[in-house]
């Protein structure tokens, strides 16, 4: 447990849809901030103009709100360490890169793309590691200054120590040591004046007083570079935590584009917005994502956000890759759906009916919810179970009305008997109608499946429905009789 308030940031690049991995990174940041009474910051890393996707920032912000991961500082809420969008911090990066140049820890490089390509090809031919060959590393500073003054195109590179080793500490993986001669003089500032991630993120993490950096293990390769940059400035290093990557459900490799498209057809996705549309709820998604890489106890623990805040522990983060298990997502989602208050669940399923143009009345909806909530894995499961409640007329498949082992004429006969019994009851509730239906079944020498199956199709239009008598009670006696009358007509027409 950490007792000092943590200042943590979620620093996505607006380059596409919000991925499950981003949701988990944001969640861990949020949990640590809330647990320690610290701050959770949203920083938009948008300096890569080529990868920028309009609308992606909004999707990220909407995603965080939907997940319930409210941040204390960010581009839309402000804060005293802003601006929180990197494109608004250009001057800060320029000043800082200059500081490194002045300290002799970075240098301008005038190599043209053509020259760099030639060097790369030569290295490939010689079968040696492709890297920047240091051509401009030892240029005379005065000459470099004159070339810059004359407007010559250049980048700024970091001057990596060329001897010895670098050891950087990852909180969950331990020390990572590399030989410096294997590290490149990476670009910190591009020729268009925009910083690379290496510079911008290190500067911002320092200026924003970030204590813990949660990021993807995809950054492990450049981790020693980042540690060197921070040290070159003479800054204190944050606690770095490189989170596990996600593997496809089989555990073999990452999900390909094709596999992502396949997943959607099965009702799953690795993108937050899709999962929202597919009827997953944030509580379920957070719980599922949290436990991919965090051993809170049992991996099937049902945890609410407040419980996760209490239990979150950096020592239990697991660096090994986590296979995406959608069956578990179903499990967590269903469990969290059942924990919702009835009116909350009603409000959350209502849009699914409206989306299909059903006219929904709230009082009826509230009565339906207890009948279906045990069966919902995703919110949109409300449609197959309960859309019939809001249909003015049912489309019945006549064959479904024919009871098992009977023909249509016999089924019509049974339906008429059911009608006669129900017609004389004060109402069609479970308490009132169940016993007479059982008695009728016995009198007719039929099975409950035959009689109630027919009644179910007549009243709901489908073979599978929520509990029948409870459903009939909601529909009301007169509509039940009307539908039964209609079923009798269908069956009689079938038998002529
Ligand atoms: N902008 C980086 C990304 O989206 C963030 C990495 C970090 O959190 O430092 O991968």
CSV table of C-alpha atoms and ligand atoms in Angstrom, one decimal:
chain,number,residue,atom,x,y,z
A,1,UNK,CA,0.0,0.0,0.0
A,2,UNK,CA,1.1,3.5,-0.8
A,3,UNK,CA,0.4,6.1,1.8
A,4,UNK,CA,1.4,9.3,-0.1
A,5,UNK,CA,-1.3,10.7,-2.4
A,6,UNK,CA,-0.5,9.5,-5.9
A,7,UNK,CA,-0.6,11.9,-8.9
A,8,UNK,CA,-1.2,9.7,-11.9
A,9,UNK,CA,-2.1,10.3,-15.5
A,10,UNK,CA,-3.9,8.5,-18.3
A,11,UNK,CA,-2.2,9.7,-21.4
A,12,UNK,CA,-3.9,8.3,-24.5
A,13,UNK,CA,-3.1,9.3,-28.1
A,14,UNK,CA,-6.3,10.2,-30.0
A,15,UNK,CA,-5.5,7.8,-32.8
A,16,UNK,CA,-8.5,5.5,-33.0
A,17,UNK,CA,-11.1,3.8,-30.9
A,18,UNK,CA,-10.7,3.4,-27.1
A,19,UNK,CA,-9.3,0.0,-26.6
A,20,UNK,CA,-9.9,-2.3,-23.7
A,21,UNK,CA,-6.2,-1.9,-22.7
A,22,UNK,CA,-6.7,1.8,-22.4
A,23,UNK,CA,-9.8,1.3,-20.2
A,24,UNK,CA,-7.7,-0.9,-17.9
A,25,UNK,CA,-4.8,1.6,-17.8
A,26,UNK,CA,-7.2,4.4,-17.0
A,27,UNK,CA,-8.9,2.2,-14.3
A,28,UNK,CA,-5.7,1.4,-12.5
A,29,UNK,CA,-4.7,5.1,-12.5
A,30,UNK,CA,-8.1,6.0,-11.1
A,31,UNK,CA,-8.0,3.3,-8.4
A,32,UNK,CA,-4.5,4.4,-7.2
A,33,UNK,CA,-5.5,8.0,-7.2
A,34,UNK,CA,-8.7,7.4,-5.3
A,35,UNK,CA,-7.1,5.0,-2.9
A,36,UNK,CA,-4.4,7.4,-1.9
A,37,UNK,CA,-6.4,10.5,-2.0
A,38,UNK,CA,-4.4,11.8,-4.9
A,39,UNK,CA,-5.2,13.1,-8.4
A,40,UNK,CA,-6.2,11.4,-11.6
A,41,UNK,CA,-5.2,13.3,-14.7
A,42,UNK,CA,-6.2,13.0,-18.3
A,43,UNK,CA,-3.5,14.1,-20.7
A,44,UNK,CA,-4.1,14.0,-24.5
A,45,UNK,CA,-1.0,13.1,-26.4
A,46,UNK,CA,-1.8,14.4,-29.8
A,47,UNK,CA,1.5,15.6,-31.2
A,48,UNK,CA,1.6,12.9,-33.9
A,49,UNK,CA,-0.3,14.7,-36.6
A,50,UNK,CA,-0.1,11.8,-39.0
A,51,UNK,CA,-1.9,9.4,-36.6
A,52,UNK,CA,-4.4,11.9,-35.4
A,53,UNK,CA,-8.0,10.8,-35.8
A,54,UNK,CA,-10.7,13.5,-35.4
A,55,UNK,CA,-13.3,12.5,-32.9
A,56,UNK,CA,-11.0,10.1,-31.1
A,57,UNK,CA,-10.5,12.5,-28.1
A,58,UNK,CA,-14.2,12.8,-27.7
A,59,UNK,CA,-14.6,9.1,-27.7
A,60,UNK,CA,-11.9,8.8,-25.0
A,61,UNK,CA,-13.6,11.4,-22.8
A,62,UNK,CA,-17.0,9.8,-23.4
A,63,UNK,CA,-15.5,6.4,-22.6
A,64,UNK,CA,-14.0,7.6,-19.3
A,65,UNK,CA,-17.3,9.2,-18.3
A,66,UNK,CA,-19.3,6.0,-19.2
A,67,UNK,CA,-16.8,3.9,-17.2
A,68,UNK,CA,-17.3,6.2,-14.3
A,69,UNK,CA,-13.6,7.1,-14.1
A,70,UNK,CA,-13.8,10.7,-13.4
A,71,UNK,CA,-10.6,12.7,-13.6
A,72,UNK,CA,-9.6,15.6,-11.5
A,73,UNK,CA,-7.5,17.5,-14.2
A,74,UNK,CA,-7.8,17.3,-17.9
A,75,UNK,CA,-8.4,19.3,-21.1
A,76,UNK,CA,-12.1,19.8,-20.5
A,77,UNK,CA,-12.0,20.2,-16.7
A,78,UNK,CA,-8.8,22.3,-16.4
A,79,UNK,CA,-6.4,22.1,-13.5
A,80,UNK,CA,-3.3,23.9,-12.3
A,81,UNK,CA,-0.8,21.9,-14.3
A,82,UNK,CA,-2.3,22.5,-17.8
A,83,UNK,CA,-2.6,22.7,-20.6
A,84,UNK,CA,-3.5,19.0,-20.8
A,85,UNK,CA,-3.4,18.7,-24.6
A,86,UNK,CA,0.2,18.3,-25.8
A,87,UNK,CA,-0.4,20.3,-29.0
A,88,UNK,CA,-0.9,23.2,-26.6
A,89,UNK,CA,2.4,22.8,-24.9
A,90,UNK,CA,4.8,23.1,-27.9
A,91,UNK,CA,6.8,26.0,-26.4
A,92,UNK,CA,7.4,24.0,-23.2
A,93,UNK,CA,8.9,21.1,-25.2
A,94,UNK,CA,11.0,23.5,-27.3
A,95,UNK,CA,12.4,25.1,-24.1
A,96,UNK,CA,13.2,21.8,-22.6
A,97,UNK,CA,14.9,20.3,-25.6
A,98,UNK,CA,17.0,23.4,-25.8
A,99,UNK,CA,18.0,22.8,-22.1
A,100,UNK,CA,19.3,19.4,-23.1
A,101,UNK,CA,21.2,20.8,-26.0
A,102,UNK,CA,22.8,23.4,-23.8
A,103,UNK,CA,23.7,20.6,-21.3
A,104,UNK,CA,25.4,18.7,-24.1
A,105,UNK,CA,22.9,15.9,-23.7
A,106,UNK,CA,21.1,16.4,-27.0
A,107,UNK,CA,22.2,17.6,-30.4
A,108,UNK,CA,20.9,18.9,-33.7
A,109,UNK,CA,21.1,16.4,-36.5
A,110,UNK,CA,20.9,17.5,-40.2
A,111,UNK,CA,20.9,14.1,-41.8
A,112,UNK,CA,18.4,14.0,-44.7
A,113,UNK,CA,15.9,11.1,-44.9
A,114,UNK,CA,17.8,9.9,-48.0
A,115,UNK,CA,21.1,9.7,-46.1
A,116,UNK,CA,19.4,7.8,-43.2
A,117,UNK,CA,17.8,5.4,-45.6
A,118,UNK,CA,21.2,4.7,-47.2
A,119,UNK,CA,22.8,4.1,-43.8
A,120,UNK,CA,19.9,1.7,-42.9
A,121,UNK,CA,20.3,-0.3,-46.1
A,122,UNK,CA,24.1,-0.5,-45.6
A,123,UNK,CA,23.6,-1.8,-42.1
A,124,UNK,CA,21.1,-4.3,-43.3
A,125,UNK,CA,23.5,-5.6,-45.9
A,126,UNK,CA,26.2,-5.9,-43.3
A,127,UNK,CA,23.7,-7.7,-41.1
A,128,UNK,CA,24.2,-5.4,-38.2
A,129,UNK,CA,21.6,-3.7,-36.0
A,130,UNK,CA,20.0,-0.8,-37.8
A,131,UNK,CA,20.6,2.4,-35.9
A,132,UNK,CA,21.5,6.0,-36.3
A,133,UNK,CA,25.2,6.1,-37.0
A,134,UNK,CA,26.0,9.2,-35.0
A,135,UNK,CA,27.0,11.3,-38.0
A,136,UNK,CA,26.0,14.6,-36.4
A,137,UNK,CA,26.7,13.6,-32.8
A,138,UNK,CA,30.0,15.4,-32.6
A,139,UNK,CA,29.4,18.4,-34.9
A,140,UNK,CA,31.0,21.5,-33.7
A,141,UNK,CA,28.3,23.4,-31.8
A,142,UNK,CA,29.1,26.7,-33.5
A,143,UNK,CA,28.8,25.1,-36.9
A,144,UNK,CA,25.5,23.5,-35.9
A,145,UNK,CA,24.2,26.9,-34.6
A,146,UNK,CA,25.1,28.5,-37.9
A,147,UNK,CA,23.4,25.8,-39.9
A,148,UNK,CA,20.2,26.2,-37.8
A,149,UNK,CA,20.4,30.0,-38.2
A,150,UNK,CA,20.6,29.6,-41.9
A,151,UNK,CA,17.3,27.7,-41.7
A,152,UNK,CA,18.7,24.2,-42.4
A,153,UNK,CA,16.2,21.4,-41.7
A,154,UNK,CA,17.1,19.4,-38.6
A,155,UNK,CA,15.9,17.2,-35.8
A,156,UNK,CA,17.2,17.1,-32.2
A,157,UNK,CA,18.5,13.8,-31.1
A,158,UNK,CA,19.2,12.5,-27.6
A,159,UNK,CA,22.9,11.9,-26.9
A,160,UNK,CA,22.8,8.4,-25.4
A,161,UNK,CA,25.7,7.4,-23.2
A,162,UNK,CA,27.7,5.2,-25.5
A,163,UNK,CA,29.4,3.1,-22.9
A,164,UNK,CA,28.4,1.2,-19.8
A,165,UNK,CA,24.9,0.1,-19.1
A,166,UNK,CA,21.5,1.6,-18.1
A,167,UNK,CA,19.4,0.1,-15.4
A,168,UNK,CA,15.8,1.2,-15.2
A,169,UNK,CA,13.4,0.0,-12.5
A,170,UNK,CA,9.9,-1.3,-13.4
A,171,UNK,CA,7.9,-1.7,-10.2
A,172,UNK,CA,6.4,-5.0,-11.1
A,173,UNK,CA,9.2,-6.5,-13.3
A,174,UNK,CA,12.2,-5.4,-11.3
A,175,UNK,CA,15.4,-3.8,-12.7
A,176,UNK,CA,15.9,-3.9,-16.5
A,177,UNK,CA,19.5,-3.5,-17.6
A,178,UNK,CA,20.7,-2.8,-21.2
A,179,UNK,CA,24.1,-2.1,-22.7
A,180,UNK,CA,24.2,1.5,-23.8
A,181,UNK,CA,25.9,0.7,-27.1
A,182,UNK,CA,22.7,-1.0,-28.1
A,183,UNK,CA,20.6,2.1,-27.6
A,184,UNK,CA,20.0,4.6,-30.4
A,185,UNK,CA,20.3,8.4,-30.3
A,186,UNK,CA,16.6,8.8,-30.6
A,187,UNK,CA,14.8,11.8,-32.0
A,188,UNK,CA,13.4,14.1,-29.4
A,189,UNK,CA,12.2,16.9,-31.6
A,190,UNK,CA,11.2,16.4,-35.2
A,191,UNK,CA,12.1,18.7,-38.1
A,192,UNK,CA,8.6,20.1,-38.0
A,193,UNK,CA,9.1,21.3,-34.5
A,194,UNK,CA,6.9,18.8,-32.8
A,195,UNK,CA,8.3,16.6,-30.0
A,196,UNK,CA,8.3,12.8,-30.0
A,197,UNK,CA,6.6,10.9,-27.3
A,198,UNK,CA,10.1,10.3,-25.7
A,199,UNK,CA,10.5,14.0,-25.0
A,200,UNK,CA,6.9,15.2,-24.5
A,201,UNK,CA,5.9,12.4,-22.1
A,202,UNK,CA,9.0,12.8,-19.9
A,203,UNK,CA,8.7,16.6,-19.7
A,204,UNK,CA,5.0,16.4,-18.9
A,205,UNK,CA,5.3,13.7,-16.3
A,206,UNK,CA,7.9,15.8,-14.6
A,207,UNK,CA,6.0,19.1,-14.8
A,208,UNK,CA,2.7,17.6,-13.9
A,209,UNK,CA,4.4,16.0,-10.8
A,210,UNK,CA,3.4,12.5,-11.8
A,211,UNK,CA,4.3,9.9,-9.2
A,212,UNK,CA,3.4,6.7,-10.9
A,213,UNK,CA,3.4,6.0,-14.7
A,214,UNK,CA,1.1,3.1,-15.7
A,215,UNK,CA,1.6,2.4,-19.4
A,216,UNK,CA,1.6,-0.5,-21.8
A,217,UNK,CA,4.5,-2.9,-21.9
A,218,UNK,CA,4.9,-1.9,-25.5
A,219,UNK,CA,7.1,0.9,-24.1
A,220,UNK,CA,9.5,-1.5,-22.5
A,221,UNK,CA,11.9,-1.3,-25.5
A,222,UNK,CA,12.3,2.4,-25.1
A,223,UNK,CA,12.1,2.4,-21.3
A,224,UNK,CA,15.9,2.7,-20.8
A,225,UNK,CA,15.9,5.7,-23.2
A,226,UNK,CA,13.2,7.3,-21.1
A,227,UNK,CA,15.1,6.7,-17.9
A,228,UNK,CA,18.1,8.3,-19.5
A,229,UNK,CA,16.2,11.4,-20.6
A,230,UNK,CA,14.7,11.9,-17.1
A,231,UNK,CA,18.2,11.5,-15.6
A,232,UNK,CA,19.7,13.9,-18.2
A,233,UNK,CA,17.4,16.6,-16.9
A,234,UNK,CA,18.4,15.7,-13.4
A,235,UNK,CA,14.8,14.9,-12.4
A,236,UNK,CA,13.4,12.4,-10.0
A,237,UNK,CA,12.1,9.3,-11.7
A,238,UNK,CA,8.4,8.4,-11.3
A,239,UNK,CA,7.5,4.8,-10.4
A,240,UNK,CA,7.2,3.1,-13.7
A,241,UNK,CA,4.7,0.2,-14.2
A,242,UNK,CA,4.5,-1.5,-17.5
A,243,UNK,CA,1.3,-3.4,-17.7
A,244,UNK,CA,0.7,-6.8,-19.2
A,245,UNK,CA,-0.4,-7.0,-22.8
A,246,UNK,CA,-3.6,-8.6,-24.0
A,247,UNK,CA,-3.6,-11.7,-26.0
A,248,UNK,CA,-6.4,-13.2,-28.1
A,249,UNK,CA,-8.7,-15.7,-26.3
A,250,UNK,CA,-6.5,-18.7,-27.3
A,251,UNK,CA,-3.5,-17.0,-25.6
A,252,UNK,CA,-1.5,-17.2,-28.8
A,253,UNK,CA,-0.6,-13.8,-30.1
A,254,UNK,CA,-2.6,-10.6,-30.3
A,255,UNK,CA,-6.0,-10.3,-31.9
A,256,UNK,CA,-5.8,-9.6,-35.6
A,257,UNK,CA,-8.1,-7.2,-37.5
A,258,UNK,CA,-10.0,-10.2,-38.9
A,259,UNK,CA,-10.4,-11.7,-35.4
A,260,UNK,CA,-11.7,-8.4,-34.1
A,261,UNK,CA,-14.3,-8.3,-36.9
A,262,UNK,CA,-15.3,-11.9,-36.0
A,263,UNK,CA,-15.6,-11.1,-32.3
A,264,UNK,CA,-18.2,-8.4,-33.1
A,265,UNK,CA,-20.4,-11.0,-34.9
A,266,UNK,CA,-20.3,-13.1,-31.7
A,267,UNK,CA,-21.4,-10.0,-29.7
A,268,UNK,CA,-17.9,-9.1,-28.3
A,269,UNK,CA,-15.3,-6.5,-29.0
A,270,UNK,CA,-12.1,-5.1,-27.6
A,271,UNK,CA,-13.3,-1.5,-28.1
A,272,UNK,CA,-15.1,0.3,-25.3
A,273,UNK,CA,-17.7,2.0,-27.5
A,274,UNK,CA,-18.6,-1.3,-29.1
A,275,UNK,CA,-18.9,-3.1,-25.8
A,276,UNK,CA,-21.3,-0.3,-24.6
A,277,UNK,CA,-23.4,-0.8,-27.8
A,278,UNK,CA,-23.4,-4.5,-27.3
A,279,UNK,CA,-25.1,-4.2,-24.0
A,280,UNK,CA,-22.2,-4.5,-21.5
A,281,UNK,CA,-22.4,-2.3,-18.5
A,282,UNK,CA,-19.4,-0.3,-17.1
A,283,UNK,CA,-19.5,-2.1,-13.8
A,284,UNK,CA,-19.1,-5.5,-15.5
A,285,UNK,CA,-16.4,-4.2,-17.9
A,286,UNK,CA,-14.4,-2.5,-15.1
A,287,UNK,CA,-14.5,-5.7,-13.0
A,288,UNK,CA,-13.4,-7.8,-16.0
A,289,UNK,CA,-10.7,-5.5,-17.2
A,290,UNK,CA,-9.3,-4.9,-13.6
A,291,UNK,CA,-8.8,-8.6,-13.0
A,292,UNK,CA,-6.9,-9.1,-16.3
A,293,UNK,CA,-3.5,-8.4,-14.8
A,294,UNK,CA,-4.4,-7.8,-11.2
A,295,UNK,CA,-4.9,-10.6,-8.8
A,296,UNK,CA,-7.3,-9.1,-6.3
A,297,UNK,CA,-7.9,-12.5,-4.8
A,298,UNK,CA,-9.9,-14.9,-6.9
A,299,UNK,CA,-9.9,-14.0,-10.5
A,300,UNK,CA,-13.7,-14.4,-10.5
A,301,UNK,CA,-14.3,-11.9,-7.7
A,302,UNK,CA,-17.2,-9.7,-8.2
A,303,UNK,CA,-16.0,-6.2,-7.2
A,304,UNK,CA,-17.6,-2.8,-7.3
A,305,UNK,CA,-15.5,0.3,-8.0
A,306,UNK,CA,-15.4,1.2,-4.3
A,307,UNK,CA,-14.3,-2.3,-3.4
A,308,UNK,CA,-11.6,-2.2,-6.1
A,309,UNK,CA,-10.4,1.2,-4.7
A,310,UNK,CA,-10.1,-0.4,-1.3
A,311,UNK,CA,-8.3,-3.6,-2.5
A,312,UNK,CA,-6.1,-2.3,-5.3
A,313,UNK,CA,-2.5,-3.2,-4.7
A,314,UNK,CA,0.4,-2.6,-7.0
A,315,UNK,CA,2.2,-5.7,-5.6
A,316,UNK,CA,-0.5,-7.9,-7.1
A,317,UNK,CA,-0.2,-6.6,-10.6
A,318,UNK,CA,0.9,-9.4,-12.9
A,319,UNK,CA,3.3,-8.6,-15.7
A,320,UNK,CA,2.5,-11.7,-17.8
A,321,UNK,CA,0.3,-11.3,-20.8
A,322,UNK,CA,-3.4,-11.8,-20.2
A,323,UNK,CA,-5.6,-13.8,-22.6
A,324,UNK,CA,-8.9,-12.0,-23.3
A,325,UNK,CA,-11.6,-14.2,-22.0
A,326,UNK,CA,-15.1,-13.1,-23.2
A,327,UNK,CA,-16.9,-15.8,-21.3
A,328,UNK,CA,-15.6,-14.1,-18.1
A,329,UNK,CA,-16.9,-10.8,-19.4
A,330,UNK,CA,-20.3,-12.4,-19.7
A,331,UNK,CA,-20.0,-13.7,-16.2
A,332,UNK,CA,-19.0,-10.3,-14.7
A,333,UNK,CA,-21.6,-8.4,-16.7
A,334,UNK,CA,-24.5,-10.7,-15.7
A,335,UNK,CA,-23.4,-10.6,-12.1
A,336,UNK,CA,-23.3,-6.8,-12.1
A,337,UNK,CA,-26.6,-6.5,-13.9
A,338,UNK,CA,-28.2,-8.5,-11.1
A,339,UNK,CA,-26.7,-6.1,-8.6
A,340,UNK,CA,-28.4,-3.1,-10.1
A,341,UNK,CA,-31.5,-1.6,-8.5
A,342,UNK,CA,-34.7,-2.4,-10.5
A,343,UNK,CA,-35.3,1.2,-11.6
A,344,UNK,CA,-31.7,1.6,-12.6
A,345,UNK,CA,-31.8,-1.5,-14.7
A,346,UNK,CA,-35.1,-0.4,-16.2
A,347,UNK,CA,-33.5,2.9,-17.2
A,348,UNK,CA,-30.6,1.1,-18.8
A,349,UNK,CA,-32.6,-1.4,-20.9
A,350,UNK,CA,-35.2,1.2,-22.0
A,351,UNK,CA,-32.9,2.6,-24.8
A,352,UNK,CA,-32.7,-0.9,-26.4
A,353,UNK,CA,-36.4,-1.0,-26.8
A,354,UNK,CA,-36.6,2.5,-28.1
A,355,UNK,CA,-33.8,1.8,-30.5
A,356,UNK,CA,-36.1,-0.8,-32.1
A,357,UNK,CA,-39.0,1.7,-32.1
A,358,UNK,CA,-41.0,0.0,-29.4
A,359,UNK,CA,-43.3,2.3,-27.4
A,360,UNK,CA,-42.3,1.7,-23.8
A,361,UNK,CA,-44.3,2.7,-20.8
A,362,UNK,CA,-42.2,3.0,-17.7
A,363,UNK,CA,-44.7,1.4,-15.3
A,364,UNK,CA,-44.8,-1.8,-17.4
A,365,UNK,CA,-41.1,-1.8,-17.9
A,366,UNK,CA,-40.6,-1.7,-14.1
A,367,UNK,CA,-42.8,-4.7,-13.7
A,368,UNK,CA,-40.9,-6.6,-16.4
A,369,UNK,CA,-37.5,-6.1,-15.0
A,370,UNK,CA,-37.7,-8.5,-12.0
A,371,UNK,CA,-38.9,-11.2,-14.5
A,372,UNK,CA,-35.9,-10.9,-16.8
A,373,UNK,CA,-33.0,-9.7,-14.8
A,374,UNK,CA,-31.8,-13.2,-13.8
A,375,UNK,CA,-31.5,-14.1,-17.5
A,376,UNK,CA,-29.7,-11.0,-18.8
A,377,UNK,CA,-26.1,-11.4,-19.7
A,378,UNK,CA,-26.0,-8.2,-21.7
A,379,UNK,CA,-28.6,-5.4,-21.6
A,380,UNK,CA,-29.7,-6.1,-25.2
A,381,UNK,CA,-30.8,-9.5,-24.1
A,382,UNK,CA,-33.9,-7.7,-22.9
A,383,UNK,CA,-35.1,-7.7,-26.5
A,384,UNK,CA,-35.5,-11.4,-27.1
A,385,UNK,CA,-37.0,-11.9,-23.7
A,386,UNK,CA,-39.3,-8.9,-23.4
A,387,UNK,CA,-39.8,-7.0,-26.6
A,388,UNK,CA,-43.1,-8.9,-27.1
A,389,UNK,CA,-44.6,-7.0,-24.1
A,390,UNK,CA,-44.5,-3.8,-26.2
A,391,UNK,CA,-45.8,-5.3,-29.4
A,392,UNK,CA,-49.3,-4.3,-30.4
A,393,UNK,CA,-49.8,-7.4,-32.5
A,394,UNK,CA,-47.8,-10.6,-32.3
A,395,UNK,CA,-46.5,-12.4,-35.4
A,396,UNK,CA,-47.0,-16.0,-34.5
A,397,UNK,CA,-45.5,-18.9,-36.3
A,398,UNK,CA,-48.6,-21.2,-36.6
A,399,UNK,CA,-46.5,-24.3,-36.2
A,400,UNK,CA,-45.3,-23.1,-32.8
A,401,UNK,CA,-48.9,-23.2,-31.5
A,402,UNK,CA,-49.3,-26.9,-32.2
A,403,UNK,CA,-48.6,-28.7,-29.0
A,404,UNK,CA,-46.1,-31.5,-28.8
A,405,UNK,CA,-47.6,-34.9,-29.9
A,406,UNK,CA,-50.9,-33.2,-30.9
A,407,UNK,CA,-52.2,-32.0,-34.2
A,408,UNK,CA,-53.6,-28.6,-35.0
A,409,UNK,CA,-57.2,-29.6,-34.4
A,410,UNK,CA,-56.4,-31.2,-31.1
A,411,UNK,CA,-54.3,-28.1,-30.2
A,412,UNK,CA,-57.3,-25.9,-31.1
A,413,UNK,CA,-59.4,-28.0,-28.8
A,414,UNK,CA,-56.9,-27.5,-25.9
A,415,UNK,CA,-56.7,-23.8,-26.6
A,416,UNK,CA,-60.5,-23.5,-26.3
A,417,UNK,CA,-60.4,-25.3,-23.0
A,418,UNK,CA,-57.7,-23.0,-21.7
A,419,UNK,CA,-59.8,-20.1,-22.8
A,420,UNK,CA,-62.8,-21.4,-21.0
A,421,UNK,CA,-60.9,-21.8,-17.8
A,422,UNK,CA,-59.2,-18.4,-17.9
A,423,UNK,CA,-62.3,-16.6,-18.9
A,424,UNK,CA,-63.9,-17.5,-15.6
A,425,UNK,CA,-61.0,-16.5,-13.4
A,426,UNK,CA,-60.9,-13.1,-11.7
A,427,UNK,CA,-57.4,-12.5,-13.1
A,428,UNK,CA,-54.6,-14.4,-14.7
A,429,UNK,CA,-51.9,-14.0,-12.0
A,430,UNK,CA,-49.8,-16.9,-10.8
A,431,UNK,CA,-51.7,-17.2,-7.5
A,432,UNK,CA,-55.0,-17.4,-9.3
A,433,UNK,CA,-54.4,-19.1,-12.6
A,434,UNK,CA,-51.7,-21.7,-11.9
A,435,UNK,CA,-53.8,-24.3,-10.0
A,436,UNK,CA,-56.7,-24.3,-12.5
A,437,UNK,CA,-54.2,-24.7,-15.4
A,438,UNK,CA,-52.6,-27.7,-13.6
A,439,UNK,CA,-56.1,-29.2,-13.0
A,440,UNK,CA,-57.0,-28.7,-16.7
A,441,UNK,CA,-53.8,-30.4,-17.8
A,442,UNK,CA,-54.5,-33.4,-15.6
A,443,UNK,CA,-58.1,-33.6,-16.8
A,444,UNK,CA,-57.0,-33.6,-20.4
A,445,UNK,CA,-54.4,-36.2,-19.6
A,446,UNK,CA,-51.7,-33.9,-21.1
A,447,UNK,CA,-48.4,-32.7,-19.8
A,448,UNK,CA,-47.8,-29.2,-18.4
A,449,UNK,CA,-45.4,-28.6,-21.3
A,450,UNK,CA,-48.1,-29.2,-23.8
A,451,UNK,CA,-50.7,-27.0,-22.2
A,452,UNK,CA,-48.5,-24.2,-20.9
A,453,UNK,CA,-46.3,-24.3,-24.1
A,454,UNK,CA,-49.3,-23.6,-26.2
A,455,UNK,CA,-50.5,-20.8,-23.8
A,456,UNK,CA,-47.0,-19.3,-23.9
A,457,UNK,CA,-46.8,-19.1,-27.6
A,458,UNK,CA,-50.4,-17.7,-27.8
A,459,UNK,CA,-49.7,-15.0,-25.3
A,460,UNK,CA,-46.0,-14.1,-26.0
A,461,UNK,CA,-45.6,-15.2,-29.6
A,462,UNK,CA,-42.5,-17.1,-28.7
A,463,UNK,CA,-41.4,-20.5,-27.3
A,464,UNK,CA,-39.1,-19.0,-24.7
A,465,UNK,CA,-40.3,-16.2,-22.4
A,466,UNK,CA,-40.0,-14.9,-18.9
A,467,UNK,CA,-42.1,-16.9,-16.3
A,468,UNK,CA,-45.5,-17.3,-17.9
A,469,UNK,CA,-48.0,-16.5,-15.2
A,470,UNK,CA,-46.1,-13.4,-14.0
A,471,UNK,CA,-45.9,-12.3,-17.6
A,472,UNK,CA,-49.7,-12.8,-18.1
A,473,UNK,CA,-50.3,-10.8,-15.0
A,474,UNK,CA,-48.5,-7.9,-16.5
A,475,UNK,CA,-50.3,-8.3,-19.9
A,476,UNK,CA,-53.7,-8.5,-18.1
A,477,UNK,CA,-56.6,-10.8,-18.5
A,478,UNK,CA,-58.4,-9.2,-21.4
A,479,UNK,CA,-55.3,-9.1,-23.6
A,480,UNK,CA,-54.4,-12.7,-22.7
A,481,UNK,CA,-57.9,-13.7,-23.8
A,482,UNK,CA,-57.7,-11.7,-26.9
A,483,UNK,CA,-54.5,-13.4,-27.9
A,484,UNK,CA,-55.8,-16.8,-27.0
A,485,UNK,CA,-58.8,-16.1,-29.3
A,486,UNK,CA,-56.4,-15.2,-32.0
A,487,UNK,CA,-54.4,-18.4,-31.4
A,488,UNK,CA,-57.6,-20.5,-31.6
A,489,UNK,CA,-58.4,-18.9,-35.0
A,490,UNK,CA,-55.0,-19.7,-36.3
A,491,UNK,CA,-55.2,-23.3,-35.1
A,492,UNK,CA,-58.7,-23.7,-36.5
A,493,UNK,CA,-57.6,-22.3,-39.9
A,494,UNK,CA,-54.7,-24.8,-39.9
A,495,UNK,CA,-57.0,-27.8,-39.4
A,496,UNK,CA,-59.5,-27.2,-42.2
B,1,LIG,N1,0.3,8.3,-25.6
B,1,LIG,C1,0.8,7.0,-25.2
B,1,LIG,C2,0.0,5.9,-25.8
B,1,LIG,O1,-1.2,6.1,-26.1
B,1,LIG,C3,0.8,6.9,-23.7
B,1,LIG,C4,1.9,6.1,-23.1
B,1,LIG,C5,2.0,6.5,-21.7
B,1,LIG,O2,1.0,6.4,-20.9
B,1,LIG,O3,3.0,7.1,-21.3
B,1,LIG,O4,0.5,4.8,-26.0
